């Protein structure tokens, strides 16, 4: 039985389209940006965290905090954490490949550290670079300018 030319073209285009969809679906699920915007503690990524970069934060000549770029070796993610002597501050983590970022602005007192802290959601950092920026405050509320870590 011979298939008419129009039907053969439709079958060829249909098969090519199906192959293309299957191929795109496979590459889209490769988890290139796994863990973006997730919480490092609830995800378990904080269990393998190290401080990849840190920078002291000053008001005038007094250190009032630290901005840290945290890195999970298991998840290959980063997030920012600010530690402050006072209740005000913020932290931002930025991925330089696509300028994706996350931020935290509400500090809470961490009794084990003896400081106010907040941490951002995570960004995937596998084969990419990111940095942290943030501010902190004195116990009287006087706030610093922003300070940044170097990229990691």
CSV table of C-alpha atoms in Angstrom, one decimal:
chain,number,residue,atom,x,y,z
A,1,UNK,CA,0.0,0.0,0.0
A,2,UNK,CA,1.3,3.4,-1.0
A,3,UNK,CA,0.9,6.4,1.4
A,4,UNK,CA,-0.1,9.6,-0.4
A,5,UNK,CA,2.6,12.3,-0.4
A,6,UNK,CA,0.6,14.7,1.9
A,7,UNK,CA,0.1,12.0,4.5
A,8,UNK,CA,3.8,11.0,4.4
A,9,UNK,CA,4.8,14.6,5.0
A,10,UNK,CA,2.4,14.9,7.9
A,11,UNK,CA,3.7,11.7,9.5
A,12,UNK,CA,7.3,12.9,9.0
A,13,UNK,CA,6.6,16.3,10.6
A,14,UNK,CA,4.7,14.6,13.4
A,15,UNK,CA,7.5,12.2,14.2
A,16,UNK,CA,10.1,15.0,14.1
A,17,UNK,CA,8.0,17.1,16.4
A,18,UNK,CA,7.6,14.3,18.8
A,19,UNK,CA,11.3,13.7,18.9
A,20,UNK,CA,12.0,17.4,19.4
A,21,UNK,CA,9.5,17.6,22.3
A,22,UNK,CA,11.0,14.4,23.9
A,23,UNK,CA,14.5,15.9,23.5
A,24,UNK,CA,13.6,19.3,25.0
A,25,UNK,CA,11.8,17.7,27.9
A,26,UNK,CA,14.9,15.6,28.7
A,27,UNK,CA,17.3,18.5,28.7
A,28,UNK,CA,14.9,20.8,30.6
A,29,UNK,CA,14.7,18.3,33.5
A,30,UNK,CA,18.5,18.2,33.9
A,31,UNK,CA,18.2,20.3,37.1
A,32,UNK,CA,20.5,23.0,35.9
A,33,UNK,CA,19.1,25.4,38.5
A,34,UNK,CA,18.1,22.9,41.2
A,35,UNK,CA,17.4,24.5,44.6
A,36,UNK,CA,17.0,28.0,43.4
A,37,UNK,CA,15.0,30.1,45.9
A,38,UNK,CA,14.7,27.2,48.4
A,39,UNK,CA,15.4,27.4,52.1
A,40,UNK,CA,18.9,26.0,53.0
A,41,UNK,CA,17.8,24.6,56.4
A,42,UNK,CA,14.5,22.9,55.4
A,43,UNK,CA,16.2,21.5,52.3
A,44,UNK,CA,19.0,19.9,54.3
A,45,UNK,CA,21.6,21.8,52.3
A,46,UNK,CA,22.8,23.8,55.4
A,47,UNK,CA,24.0,20.5,56.8
A,48,UNK,CA,27.1,20.7,54.6
A,49,UNK,CA,27.5,24.4,54.7
A,50,UNK,CA,30.8,26.3,54.9
A,51,UNK,CA,31.5,30.0,54.8
A,52,UNK,CA,33.1,30.5,51.4
A,53,UNK,CA,33.6,34.2,51.8
A,54,UNK,CA,33.0,36.8,54.5
A,55,UNK,CA,33.5,40.5,55.0
A,56,UNK,CA,33.3,42.5,58.2
A,57,UNK,CA,30.7,45.3,58.3
A,58,UNK,CA,31.6,48.6,60.0
A,59,UNK,CA,29.9,51.7,61.2
A,60,UNK,CA,32.6,54.3,61.4
A,61,UNK,CA,35.5,52.3,62.8
A,62,UNK,CA,33.4,49.9,64.9
A,63,UNK,CA,32.7,46.4,63.5
A,64,UNK,CA,28.9,45.8,63.8
A,65,UNK,CA,28.5,42.6,61.8
A,66,UNK,CA,29.6,40.2,59.1
A,67,UNK,CA,28.2,39.4,55.7
A,68,UNK,CA,28.8,35.8,54.7
A,69,UNK,CA,28.5,33.8,51.5
A,70,UNK,CA,27.5,30.3,52.6
A,71,UNK,CA,28.1,27.3,50.3
A,72,UNK,CA,26.7,23.8,50.5
A,73,UNK,CA,29.1,21.2,49.3
A,74,UNK,CA,26.4,18.6,48.9
A,75,UNK,CA,23.9,20.7,47.0
A,76,UNK,CA,26.3,23.1,45.3
A,77,UNK,CA,24.3,26.1,46.3
A,78,UNK,CA,25.0,29.5,47.9
A,79,UNK,CA,23.1,31.9,50.2
A,80,UNK,CA,23.9,35.0,52.1
A,81,UNK,CA,23.8,35.3,55.9
A,82,UNK,CA,24.3,38.6,57.8
A,83,UNK,CA,25.2,38.7,61.5
A,84,UNK,CA,24.6,42.0,63.3
A,85,UNK,CA,25.1,43.4,66.8
A,86,UNK,CA,21.9,45.4,66.3
A,87,UNK,CA,18.4,44.5,65.1
A,88,UNK,CA,18.6,46.0,61.6
A,89,UNK,CA,20.3,44.8,58.5
A,90,UNK,CA,19.8,42.8,55.3
A,91,UNK,CA,21.6,40.3,53.1
A,92,UNK,CA,21.5,39.6,49.4
A,93,UNK,CA,23.0,36.8,47.4
A,94,UNK,CA,23.6,37.3,43.6
A,95,UNK,CA,24.6,34.9,40.9
A,96,UNK,CA,26.7,36.6,38.3
A,97,UNK,CA,25.9,34.4,35.4
A,98,UNK,CA,22.3,35.6,35.1
A,99,UNK,CA,22.1,38.2,37.9
A,100,UNK,CA,19.5,36.1,39.8
A,101,UNK,CA,19.3,37.2,43.4
A,102,UNK,CA,17.5,36.6,46.7
A,103,UNK,CA,17.3,38.8,49.8
A,104,UNK,CA,16.4,38.7,53.5
A,105,UNK,CA,15.5,41.8,55.5
A,106,UNK,CA,14.1,40.6,58.8
A,107,UNK,CA,16.7,39.9,61.4
A,108,UNK,CA,16.0,37.8,64.4
A,109,UNK,CA,18.1,37.2,67.5
A,110,UNK,CA,20.1,34.0,67.4
A,111,UNK,CA,21.0,33.1,71.0
A,112,UNK,CA,23.6,30.5,70.0
A,113,UNK,CA,25.5,33.2,68.0
A,114,UNK,CA,24.7,36.1,70.3
A,115,UNK,CA,23.8,38.2,67.3
A,116,UNK,CA,20.9,39.2,65.1
A,117,UNK,CA,20.9,37.2,61.9
A,118,UNK,CA,19.0,36.5,58.7
A,119,UNK,CA,19.8,34.3,55.7
A,120,UNK,CA,18.5,34.3,52.1
A,121,UNK,CA,17.0,31.5,50.1
A,122,UNK,CA,19.6,29.6,48.0
A,123,UNK,CA,20.8,29.9,44.5
A,124,UNK,CA,22.4,27.1,42.5
A,125,UNK,CA,26.1,27.7,42.2
A,126,UNK,CA,27.3,24.7,40.3
A,127,UNK,CA,30.0,25.9,37.9
A,128,UNK,CA,28.9,29.5,38.5
A,129,UNK,CA,30.0,32.4,40.7
A,130,UNK,CA,28.0,34.3,43.3
A,131,UNK,CA,28.6,36.9,45.9
A,132,UNK,CA,26.9,38.3,49.1
A,133,UNK,CA,26.2,41.8,50.1
A,134,UNK,CA,24.5,43.3,53.1
A,135,UNK,CA,24.3,45.7,56.0
A,136,UNK,CA,24.2,45.5,59.8
A,137,UNK,CA,23.5,47.9,62.7
A,138,UNK,CA,24.8,48.9,66.0
A,139,UNK,CA,22.8,48.0,69.1
A,140,UNK,CA,21.3,51.5,69.1
A,141,UNK,CA,20.0,50.9,65.5
A,142,UNK,CA,22.5,53.1,63.6
A,143,UNK,CA,22.9,51.2,60.3
A,144,UNK,CA,25.9,50.6,58.1
A,145,UNK,CA,26.4,51.0,54.4
A,146,UNK,CA,26.3,47.9,52.3
A,147,UNK,CA,29.4,45.6,52.2
A,148,UNK,CA,30.1,42.8,49.8
A,149,UNK,CA,32.1,39.6,49.7
A,150,UNK,CA,34.3,38.7,46.8
A,151,UNK,CA,32.8,36.2,44.3
A,152,UNK,CA,33.0,32.5,44.9
